[in-house]
Short mmCIF file of C-alpha atoms and ligand atoms in Angstrom, two decimals:
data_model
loop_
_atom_site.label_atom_id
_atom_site.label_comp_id
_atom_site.label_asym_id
_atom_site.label_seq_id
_atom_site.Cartn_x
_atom_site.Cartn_y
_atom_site.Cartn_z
CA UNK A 1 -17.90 -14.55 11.57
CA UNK A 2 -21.16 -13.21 9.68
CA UNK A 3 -21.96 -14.70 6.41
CA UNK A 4 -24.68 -13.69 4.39
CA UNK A 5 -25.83 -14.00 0.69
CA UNK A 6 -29.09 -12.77 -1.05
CA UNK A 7 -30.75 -13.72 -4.23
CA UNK A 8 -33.26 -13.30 -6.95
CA UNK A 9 -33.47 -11.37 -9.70
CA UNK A 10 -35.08 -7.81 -10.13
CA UNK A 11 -38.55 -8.42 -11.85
CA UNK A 12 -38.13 -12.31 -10.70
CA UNK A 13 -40.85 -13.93 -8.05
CA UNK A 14 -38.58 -12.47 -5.00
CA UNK A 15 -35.83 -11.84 -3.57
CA UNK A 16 -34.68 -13.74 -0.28
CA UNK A 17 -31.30 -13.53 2.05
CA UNK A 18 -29.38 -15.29 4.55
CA UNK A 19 -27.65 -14.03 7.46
CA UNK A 20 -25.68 -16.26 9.39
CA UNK A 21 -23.73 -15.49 12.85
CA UNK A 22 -26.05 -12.99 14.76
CA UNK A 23 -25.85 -14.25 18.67
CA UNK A 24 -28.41 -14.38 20.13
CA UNK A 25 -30.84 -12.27 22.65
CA UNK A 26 -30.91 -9.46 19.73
CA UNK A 27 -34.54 -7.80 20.27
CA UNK A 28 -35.57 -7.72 16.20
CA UNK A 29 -39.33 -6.92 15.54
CA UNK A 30 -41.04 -6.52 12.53
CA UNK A 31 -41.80 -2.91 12.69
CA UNK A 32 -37.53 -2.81 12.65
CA UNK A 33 -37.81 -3.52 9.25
CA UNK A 34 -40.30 -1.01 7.99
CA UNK A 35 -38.24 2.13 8.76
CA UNK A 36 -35.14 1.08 6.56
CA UNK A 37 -37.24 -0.46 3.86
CA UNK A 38 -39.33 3.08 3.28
CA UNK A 39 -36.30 4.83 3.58
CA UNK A 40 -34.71 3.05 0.74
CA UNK A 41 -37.37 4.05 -1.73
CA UNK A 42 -37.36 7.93 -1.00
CA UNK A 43 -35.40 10.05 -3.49
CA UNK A 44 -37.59 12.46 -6.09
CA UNK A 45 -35.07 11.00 -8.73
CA UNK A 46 -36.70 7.39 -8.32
CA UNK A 47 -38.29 6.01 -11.13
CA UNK A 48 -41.64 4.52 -10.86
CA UNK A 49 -40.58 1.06 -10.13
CA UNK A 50 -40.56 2.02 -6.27
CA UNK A 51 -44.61 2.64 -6.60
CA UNK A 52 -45.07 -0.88 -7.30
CA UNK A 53 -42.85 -2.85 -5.10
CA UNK A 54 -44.60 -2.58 -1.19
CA UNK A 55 -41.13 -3.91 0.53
CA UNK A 56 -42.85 -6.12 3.02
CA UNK A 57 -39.94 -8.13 4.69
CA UNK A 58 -41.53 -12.14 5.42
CA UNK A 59 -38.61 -13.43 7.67
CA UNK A 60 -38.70 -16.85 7.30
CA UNK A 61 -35.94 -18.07 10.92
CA UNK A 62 -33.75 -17.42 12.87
CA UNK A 63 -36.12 -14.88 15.34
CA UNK A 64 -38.24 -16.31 17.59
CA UNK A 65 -40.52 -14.00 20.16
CA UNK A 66 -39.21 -10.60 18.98
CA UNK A 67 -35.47 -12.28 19.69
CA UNK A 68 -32.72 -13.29 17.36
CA UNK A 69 -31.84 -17.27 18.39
CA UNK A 70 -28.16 -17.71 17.36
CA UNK A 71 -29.46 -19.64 13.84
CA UNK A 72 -29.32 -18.50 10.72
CA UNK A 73 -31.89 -15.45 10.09
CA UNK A 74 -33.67 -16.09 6.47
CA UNK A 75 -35.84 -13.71 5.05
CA UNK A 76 -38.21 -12.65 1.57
CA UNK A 77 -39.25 -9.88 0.17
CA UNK A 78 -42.13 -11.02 -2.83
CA UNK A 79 -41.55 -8.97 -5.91
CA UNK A 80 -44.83 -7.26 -7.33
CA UNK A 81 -43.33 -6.65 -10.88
CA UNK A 82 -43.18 -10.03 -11.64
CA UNK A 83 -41.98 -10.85 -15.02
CA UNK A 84 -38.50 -13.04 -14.99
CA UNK A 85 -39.21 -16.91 -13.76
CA UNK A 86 -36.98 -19.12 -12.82
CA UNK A 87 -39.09 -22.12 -13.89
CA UNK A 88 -41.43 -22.69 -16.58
CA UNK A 89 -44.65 -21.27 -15.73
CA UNK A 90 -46.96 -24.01 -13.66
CA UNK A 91 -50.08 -21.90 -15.00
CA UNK A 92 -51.24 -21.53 -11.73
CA UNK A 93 -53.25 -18.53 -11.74
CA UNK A 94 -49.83 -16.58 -13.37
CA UNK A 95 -49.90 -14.71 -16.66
CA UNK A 96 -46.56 -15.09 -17.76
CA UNK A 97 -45.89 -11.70 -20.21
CA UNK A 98 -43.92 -12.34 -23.13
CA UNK A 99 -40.61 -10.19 -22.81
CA UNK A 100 -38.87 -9.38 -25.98
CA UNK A 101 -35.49 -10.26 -26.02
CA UNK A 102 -32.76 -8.15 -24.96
CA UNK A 103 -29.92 -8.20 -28.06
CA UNK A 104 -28.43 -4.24 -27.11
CA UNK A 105 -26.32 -4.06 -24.42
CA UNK A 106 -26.80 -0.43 -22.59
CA UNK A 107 -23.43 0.93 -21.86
CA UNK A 108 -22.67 1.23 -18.25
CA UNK A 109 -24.28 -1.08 -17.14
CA UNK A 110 -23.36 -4.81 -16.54
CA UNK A 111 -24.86 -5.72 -19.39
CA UNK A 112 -22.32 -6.69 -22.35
CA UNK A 113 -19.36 -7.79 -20.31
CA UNK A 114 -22.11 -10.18 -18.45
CA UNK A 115 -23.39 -11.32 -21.63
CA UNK A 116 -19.39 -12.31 -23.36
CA UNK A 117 -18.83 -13.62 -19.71
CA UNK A 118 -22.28 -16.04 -19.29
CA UNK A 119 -22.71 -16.80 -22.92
CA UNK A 120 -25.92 -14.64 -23.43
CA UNK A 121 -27.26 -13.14 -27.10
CA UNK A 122 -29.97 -11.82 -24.65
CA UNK A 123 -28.88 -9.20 -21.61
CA UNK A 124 -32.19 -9.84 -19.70
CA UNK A 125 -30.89 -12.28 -17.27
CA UNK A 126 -27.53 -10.35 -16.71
CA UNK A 127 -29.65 -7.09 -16.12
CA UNK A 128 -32.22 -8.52 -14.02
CA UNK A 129 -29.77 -10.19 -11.38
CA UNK A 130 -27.21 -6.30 -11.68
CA UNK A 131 -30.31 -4.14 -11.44
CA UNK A 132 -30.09 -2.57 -8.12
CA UNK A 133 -33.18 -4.17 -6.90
CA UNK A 134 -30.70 -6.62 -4.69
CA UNK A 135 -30.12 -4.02 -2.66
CA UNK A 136 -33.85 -4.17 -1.15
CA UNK A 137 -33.33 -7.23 0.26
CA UNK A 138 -29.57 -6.43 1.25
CA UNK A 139 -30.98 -3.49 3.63
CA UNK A 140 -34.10 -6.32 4.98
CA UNK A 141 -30.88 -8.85 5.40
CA UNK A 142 -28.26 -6.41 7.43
CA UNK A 143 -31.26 -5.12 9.56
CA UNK A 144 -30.79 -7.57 12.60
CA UNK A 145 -26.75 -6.57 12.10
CA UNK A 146 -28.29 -2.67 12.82
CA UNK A 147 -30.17 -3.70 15.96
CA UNK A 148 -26.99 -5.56 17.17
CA UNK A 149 -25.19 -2.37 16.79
CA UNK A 150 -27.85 0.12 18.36
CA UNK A 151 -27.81 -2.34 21.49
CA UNK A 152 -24.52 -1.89 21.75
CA UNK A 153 -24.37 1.80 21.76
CA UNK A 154 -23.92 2.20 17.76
CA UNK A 155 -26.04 5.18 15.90
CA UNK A 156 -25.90 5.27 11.86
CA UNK A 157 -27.42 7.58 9.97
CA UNK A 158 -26.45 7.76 5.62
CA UNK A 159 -27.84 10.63 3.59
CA UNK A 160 -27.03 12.70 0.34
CA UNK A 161 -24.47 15.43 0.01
CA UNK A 162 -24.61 16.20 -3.62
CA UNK A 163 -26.88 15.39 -6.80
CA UNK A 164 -25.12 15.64 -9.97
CA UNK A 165 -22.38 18.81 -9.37
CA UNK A 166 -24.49 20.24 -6.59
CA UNK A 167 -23.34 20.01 -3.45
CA UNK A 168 -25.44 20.00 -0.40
CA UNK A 169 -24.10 22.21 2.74
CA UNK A 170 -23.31 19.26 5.48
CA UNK A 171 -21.61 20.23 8.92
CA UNK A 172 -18.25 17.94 9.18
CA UNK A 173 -18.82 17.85 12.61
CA UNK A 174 -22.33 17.12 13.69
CA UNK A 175 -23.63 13.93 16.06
CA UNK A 176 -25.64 11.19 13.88
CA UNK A 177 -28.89 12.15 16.53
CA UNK A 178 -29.05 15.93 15.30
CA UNK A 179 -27.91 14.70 11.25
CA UNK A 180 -31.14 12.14 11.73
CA UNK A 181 -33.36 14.61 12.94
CA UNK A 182 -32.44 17.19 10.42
CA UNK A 183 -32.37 14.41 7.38
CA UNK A 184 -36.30 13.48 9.08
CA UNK A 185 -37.26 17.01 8.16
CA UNK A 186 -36.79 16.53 4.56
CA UNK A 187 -36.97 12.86 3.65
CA UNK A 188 -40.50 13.72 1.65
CA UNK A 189 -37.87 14.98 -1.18
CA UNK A 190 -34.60 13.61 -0.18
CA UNK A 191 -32.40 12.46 2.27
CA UNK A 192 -30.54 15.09 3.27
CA UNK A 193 -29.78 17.44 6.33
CA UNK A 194 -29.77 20.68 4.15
CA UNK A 195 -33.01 22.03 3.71
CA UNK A 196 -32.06 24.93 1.35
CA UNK A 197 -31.07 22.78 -1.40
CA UNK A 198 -34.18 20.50 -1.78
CA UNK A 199 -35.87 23.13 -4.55
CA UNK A 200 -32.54 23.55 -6.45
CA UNK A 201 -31.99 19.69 -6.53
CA UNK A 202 -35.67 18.92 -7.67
CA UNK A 203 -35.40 21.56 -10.31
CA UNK A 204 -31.87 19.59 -11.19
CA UNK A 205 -34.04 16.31 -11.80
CA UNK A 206 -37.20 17.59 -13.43
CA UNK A 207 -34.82 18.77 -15.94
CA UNK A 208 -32.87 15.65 -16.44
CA UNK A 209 -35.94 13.62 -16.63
CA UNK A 210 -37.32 15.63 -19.51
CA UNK A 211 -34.40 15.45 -21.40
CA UNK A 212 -34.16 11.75 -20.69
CA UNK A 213 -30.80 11.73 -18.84
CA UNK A 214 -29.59 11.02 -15.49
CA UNK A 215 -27.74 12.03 -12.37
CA UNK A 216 -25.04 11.11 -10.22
CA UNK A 217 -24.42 11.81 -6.85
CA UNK A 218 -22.78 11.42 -3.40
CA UNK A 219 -24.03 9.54 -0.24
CA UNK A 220 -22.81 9.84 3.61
CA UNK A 221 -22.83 7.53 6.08
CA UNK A 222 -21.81 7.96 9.55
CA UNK A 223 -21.36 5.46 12.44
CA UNK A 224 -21.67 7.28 16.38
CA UNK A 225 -20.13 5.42 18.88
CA UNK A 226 -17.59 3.00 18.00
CA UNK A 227 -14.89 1.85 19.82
CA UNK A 228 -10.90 2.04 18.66
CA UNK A 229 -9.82 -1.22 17.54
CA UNK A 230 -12.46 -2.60 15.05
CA UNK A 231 -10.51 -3.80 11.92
CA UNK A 232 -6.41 -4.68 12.14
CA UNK A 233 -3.69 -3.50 10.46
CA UNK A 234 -2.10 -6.82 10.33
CA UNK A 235 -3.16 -8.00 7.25
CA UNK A 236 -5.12 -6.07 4.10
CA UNK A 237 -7.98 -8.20 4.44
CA UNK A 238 -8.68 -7.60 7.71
CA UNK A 239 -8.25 -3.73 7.08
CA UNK A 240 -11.73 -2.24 8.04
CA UNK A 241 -11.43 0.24 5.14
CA UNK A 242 -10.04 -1.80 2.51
CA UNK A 243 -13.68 -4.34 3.80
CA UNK A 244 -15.70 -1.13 3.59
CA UNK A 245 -14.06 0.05 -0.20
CA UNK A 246 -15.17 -3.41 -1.08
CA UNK A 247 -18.55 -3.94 -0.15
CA UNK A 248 -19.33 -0.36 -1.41
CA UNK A 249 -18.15 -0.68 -4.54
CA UNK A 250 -20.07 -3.90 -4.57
CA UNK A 251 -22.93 -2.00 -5.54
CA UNK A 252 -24.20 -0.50 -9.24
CA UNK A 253 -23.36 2.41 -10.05
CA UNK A 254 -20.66 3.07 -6.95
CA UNK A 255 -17.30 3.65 -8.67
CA UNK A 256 -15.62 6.22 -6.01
CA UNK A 257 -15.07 5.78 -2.15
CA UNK A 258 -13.73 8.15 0.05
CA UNK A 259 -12.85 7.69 3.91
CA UNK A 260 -13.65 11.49 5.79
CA UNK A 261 -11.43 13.81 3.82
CA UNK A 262 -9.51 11.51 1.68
CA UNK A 263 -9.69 13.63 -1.26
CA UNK A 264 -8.84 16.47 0.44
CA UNK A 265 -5.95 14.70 2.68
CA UNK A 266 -4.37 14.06 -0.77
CA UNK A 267 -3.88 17.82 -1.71
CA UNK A 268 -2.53 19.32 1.36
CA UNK A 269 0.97 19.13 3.36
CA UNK A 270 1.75 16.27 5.91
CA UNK A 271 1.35 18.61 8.73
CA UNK A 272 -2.03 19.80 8.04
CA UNK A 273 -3.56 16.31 6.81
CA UNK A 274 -2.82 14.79 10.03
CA UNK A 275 -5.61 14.53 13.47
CA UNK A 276 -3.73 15.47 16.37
CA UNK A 277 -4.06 12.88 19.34
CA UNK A 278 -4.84 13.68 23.13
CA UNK A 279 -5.58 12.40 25.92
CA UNK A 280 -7.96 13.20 29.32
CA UNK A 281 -8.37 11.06 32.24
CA UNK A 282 -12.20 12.12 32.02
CA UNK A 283 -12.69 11.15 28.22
CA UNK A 284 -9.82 9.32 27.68
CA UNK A 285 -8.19 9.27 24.08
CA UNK A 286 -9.43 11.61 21.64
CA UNK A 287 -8.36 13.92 18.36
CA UNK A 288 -8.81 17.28 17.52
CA UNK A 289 -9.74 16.71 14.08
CA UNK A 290 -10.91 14.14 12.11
CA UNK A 291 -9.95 14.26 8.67
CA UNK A 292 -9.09 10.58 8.59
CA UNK A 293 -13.15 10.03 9.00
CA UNK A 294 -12.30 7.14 12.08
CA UNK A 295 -10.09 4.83 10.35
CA UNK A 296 -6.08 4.79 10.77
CA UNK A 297 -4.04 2.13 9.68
CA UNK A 298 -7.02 -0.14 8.95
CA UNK A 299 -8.62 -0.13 11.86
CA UNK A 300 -11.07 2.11 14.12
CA UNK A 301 -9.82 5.03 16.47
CA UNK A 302 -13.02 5.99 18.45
CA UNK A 303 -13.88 8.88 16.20
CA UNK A 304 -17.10 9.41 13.91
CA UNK A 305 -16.74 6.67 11.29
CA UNK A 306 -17.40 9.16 7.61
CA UNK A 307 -17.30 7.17 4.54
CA UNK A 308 -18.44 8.64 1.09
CA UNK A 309 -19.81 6.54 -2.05
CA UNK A 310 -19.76 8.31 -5.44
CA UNK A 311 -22.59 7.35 -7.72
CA UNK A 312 -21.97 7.82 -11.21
CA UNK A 313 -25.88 8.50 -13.27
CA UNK A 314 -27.76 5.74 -13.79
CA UNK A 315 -27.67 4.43 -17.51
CA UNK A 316 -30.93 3.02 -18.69
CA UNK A 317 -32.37 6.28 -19.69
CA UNK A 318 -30.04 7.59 -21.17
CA UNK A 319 -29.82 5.67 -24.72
CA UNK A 320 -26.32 6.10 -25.22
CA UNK A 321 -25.00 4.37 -27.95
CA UNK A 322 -24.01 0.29 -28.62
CA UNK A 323 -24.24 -2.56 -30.71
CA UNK A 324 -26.69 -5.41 -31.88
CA UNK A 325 -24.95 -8.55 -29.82
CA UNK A 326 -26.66 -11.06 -32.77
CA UNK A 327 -25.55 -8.61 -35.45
CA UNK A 328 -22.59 -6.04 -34.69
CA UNK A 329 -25.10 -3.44 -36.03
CA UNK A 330 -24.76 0.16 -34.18
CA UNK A 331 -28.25 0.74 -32.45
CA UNK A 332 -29.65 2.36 -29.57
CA UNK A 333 -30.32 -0.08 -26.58
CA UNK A 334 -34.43 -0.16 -26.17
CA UNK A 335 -35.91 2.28 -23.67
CA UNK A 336 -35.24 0.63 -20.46
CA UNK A 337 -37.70 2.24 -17.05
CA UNK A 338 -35.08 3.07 -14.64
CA UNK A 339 -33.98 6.08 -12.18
CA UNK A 340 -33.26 9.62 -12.87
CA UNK A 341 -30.68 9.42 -9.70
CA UNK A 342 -30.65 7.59 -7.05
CA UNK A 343 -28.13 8.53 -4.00
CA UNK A 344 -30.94 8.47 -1.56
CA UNK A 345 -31.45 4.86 -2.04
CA UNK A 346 -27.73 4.49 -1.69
CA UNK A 347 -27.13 6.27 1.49
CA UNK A 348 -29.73 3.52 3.05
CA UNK A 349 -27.93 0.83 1.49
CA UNK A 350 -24.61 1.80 1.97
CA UNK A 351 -25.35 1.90 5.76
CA UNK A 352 -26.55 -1.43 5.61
CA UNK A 353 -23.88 -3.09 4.03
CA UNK A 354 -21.51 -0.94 6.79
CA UNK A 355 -23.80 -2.11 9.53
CA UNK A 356 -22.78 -5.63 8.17
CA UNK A 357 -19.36 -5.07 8.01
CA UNK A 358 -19.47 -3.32 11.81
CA UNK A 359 -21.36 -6.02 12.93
CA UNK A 360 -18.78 -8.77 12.16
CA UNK A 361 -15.82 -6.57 13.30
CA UNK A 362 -17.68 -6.73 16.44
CA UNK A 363 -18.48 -10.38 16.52
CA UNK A 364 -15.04 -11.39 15.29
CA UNK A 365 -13.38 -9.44 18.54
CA UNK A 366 -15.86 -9.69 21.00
CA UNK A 367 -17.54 -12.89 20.22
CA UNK A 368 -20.25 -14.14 22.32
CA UNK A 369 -23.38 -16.40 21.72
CA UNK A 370 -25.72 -14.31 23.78
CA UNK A 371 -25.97 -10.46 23.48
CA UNK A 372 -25.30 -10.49 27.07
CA UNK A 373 -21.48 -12.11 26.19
CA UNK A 374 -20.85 -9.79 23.41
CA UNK A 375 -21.43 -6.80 26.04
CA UNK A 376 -19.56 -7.85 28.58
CA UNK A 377 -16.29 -8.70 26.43
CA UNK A 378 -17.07 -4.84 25.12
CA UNK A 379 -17.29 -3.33 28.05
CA UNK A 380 -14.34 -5.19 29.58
CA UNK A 381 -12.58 -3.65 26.41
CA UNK A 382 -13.75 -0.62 26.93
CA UNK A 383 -12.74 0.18 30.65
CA UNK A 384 -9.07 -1.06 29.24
CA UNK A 385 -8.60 1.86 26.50
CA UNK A 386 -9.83 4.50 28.76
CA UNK A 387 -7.16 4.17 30.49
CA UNK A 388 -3.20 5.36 29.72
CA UNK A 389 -1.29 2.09 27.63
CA UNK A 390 1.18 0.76 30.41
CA UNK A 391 3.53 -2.09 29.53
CA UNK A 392 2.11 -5.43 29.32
CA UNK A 393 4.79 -7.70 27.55
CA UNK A 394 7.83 -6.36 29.25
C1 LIG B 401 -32.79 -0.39 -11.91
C2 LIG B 401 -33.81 0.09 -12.68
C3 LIG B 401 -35.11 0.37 -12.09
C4 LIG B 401 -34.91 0.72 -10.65
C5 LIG B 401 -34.25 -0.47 -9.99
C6 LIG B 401 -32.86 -0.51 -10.46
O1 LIG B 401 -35.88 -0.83 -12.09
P1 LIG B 401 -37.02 -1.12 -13.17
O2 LIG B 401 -36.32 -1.30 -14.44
O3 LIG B 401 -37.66 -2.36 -12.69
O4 LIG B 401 -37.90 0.06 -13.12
O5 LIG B 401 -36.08 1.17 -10.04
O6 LIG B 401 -34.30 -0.39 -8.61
C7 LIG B 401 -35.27 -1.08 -7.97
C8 LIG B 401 -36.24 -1.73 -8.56
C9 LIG B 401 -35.14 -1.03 -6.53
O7 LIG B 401 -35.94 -1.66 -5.84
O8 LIG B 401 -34.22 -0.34 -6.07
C10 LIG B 401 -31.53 -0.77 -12.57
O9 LIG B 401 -31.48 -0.70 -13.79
O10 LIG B 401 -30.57 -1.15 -11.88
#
């Protein structure tokens, strides 16, 4: 139903995205696009790449008088750091800088498989399109998928629960309004609801960046008020979790995923590891836990949607050992600028790339080219499941 694809490269002339399938009537203003965008450069782990880049979103169609229009939405984001063309340079008021080649892959990232893959004895143009730069214009791109959501009664909010091996305290059960609120108080340093941790964690970086390493981390991201029966169990692709897994591990640097407790569901009995189920005629169905983080069996069941992404450290600082790809010579890769950690960035992207995923769950089962359709086939829905399951095939 929603198809979307982004590209550039990180230090190229910009990156641009298109997202196809939005209905339309969804109100999308500029100023939507500013709160997402800043969000994704907090973290006191960034490097200083996020000083230079401004993040201002151009969208190029598909909105028309503060609406969405049903065409494909296109948008650009110019890159300030300019310094990987696609094209010879036209020597029109550019100053092309010289980049020395590339030749040592840095180990973990994308950079030596992608060279034996494409061919390359020089990493830059592997690095440039895996840098995690893409991800800018991936949280500009699923921004109208957001607004569809929030019109239809859908809150997000992603934040960071640990840096490196220390945990931040997080309620497990909290509303995304009072997380947001309490992540607002503290998004100078980090994202995060916990307030007490933000001196131990900066203390945890300033360390690692003077002894040129890096840190790892974990991001949250929570989903408010969707309904049961997003995703199907019918077939593995269409499993919502096995779509989420996916386009989280899409990005660098994500190599763990973890639906509410998962981890934890996998070390105790049966019994315990279940949610019970009941049922009032007020609320209608409900569960008394919700260790499955709203997923069972593939596919929504009207409780708090929790999904974790585990960030391993990021690797260009850290000047781990490799090879010379022209000579087989050991060698330290070349200093590379990059971040101390980044989870903060994460948590903003991984919501995005959720709100994507939501979004077409949504448009593949309520369908609609207005906003207007889309609500009505929800709310149809809706009154149905609040009500006790009687026969209807007999
Ligand atoms: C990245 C390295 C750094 C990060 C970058 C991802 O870039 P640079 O080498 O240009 O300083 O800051 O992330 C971004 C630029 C961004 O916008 O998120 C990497 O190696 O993946």
């Amino acid at each position: 139903m929603l198809r979307y694809l982004t590209a550039g490269e990180s230090h190229g002339r910009a990156l641009v995205a298109i997202l196809e399938g939005i209905p339309a009537g969804v109100p999308v203003s500029s100023e939507d696009f500013v709160g997402p965008m800043a969000l994704r450069q907090v973290g006191y782990g960034r490097g200083p790449r996020r000083n230079l880049e401004c993040e201002n979103v151009e969208v190029l169609s598909g909105i028309w008088k503060g609406l969405t229009i049903g065409s494909p939405i296109s948008l650009l984001i110019w890159n300030s750091d300019q310094r990987f063309f696609a094209q010879e340079s036209s020597g029109v008021g550019e100053t092309e800088i010289a980049e020395a080649p590339l030749t040592v892959p840095i180990p973990g990232h994308a950079d030596l498989a992608g060279a034996l893959k494409y061919g390359f004895d020089d990493v830059r143009p592997v690095r440039e399109r895996a840098s995690a730069r893409e991800t800018a214009v991936r949280t500009a791109i699923s921004v109208p998928a957001l607004r569809l959501l929030e019109e239809l009664g859908v809150s997000s909010v992603g934040f960071v629960s640990a840096i490196g091996n220390v945990p931040a305290k997080i309620p497990e059960f909290a509303t995304v309004s009072g997380l947001r609120k309490a992540v607002r108080a503290n998004e100078r340093w980090f994202l995060t609801p916990d307030r007490k941790i933000v001196d131990r964690w900066k203390r945890l970086i300033d360390s690692a960046r003077e002894s040129v390493d890096s840190l790892g981390g974990i991001a949250e991201i929570r989903f408010d008020g969707l309904p049961a029966g997003l995703g199907s169990h019918v077939d593995a692709s269409r499993r919502l979790d096995s779509r989420l897994a996916g386009v989280l591990m899409g990005f660098p640097a994500v190599h763990a995923v973890e639906l509410g407790q998962g981890i934890r569901q996998s070390a105790i009995n049966g019994k315990s590891a279940q949610d019970p189920i009941k049922f009032s005629p007020k609320t209608g169905w409900g569960r008394e836990s919700n260790l499955s983080g709203g997923i069972e069996g593939g596919i929504t069941n009207g409780e708090q949607l929790i999904v974790r992404c585990f960030m391993k450290p990021p690797p260009g600082a850290c000047r781990v050992e490799s090879a010379d790809l022209r000579t087989g010579r050991r060698e330290l890769p070349a200093f590379y600028r990059s971040d101390t950690a980044a989870p903060d960035s994460l948590a903003v992207v991984a919501q995005s790339a959720i709100a994507i995923e939501l979004a077409d769950c949504f448009m593949e089962k309520f369908g609609g080219d207005t906003l207007d359709d889309l609500r009505d086939s929800l709310n149809a829905y809706k009154s149905r499941i609040s009500r006790l399951v009687t026969a209807r095939h007999a």
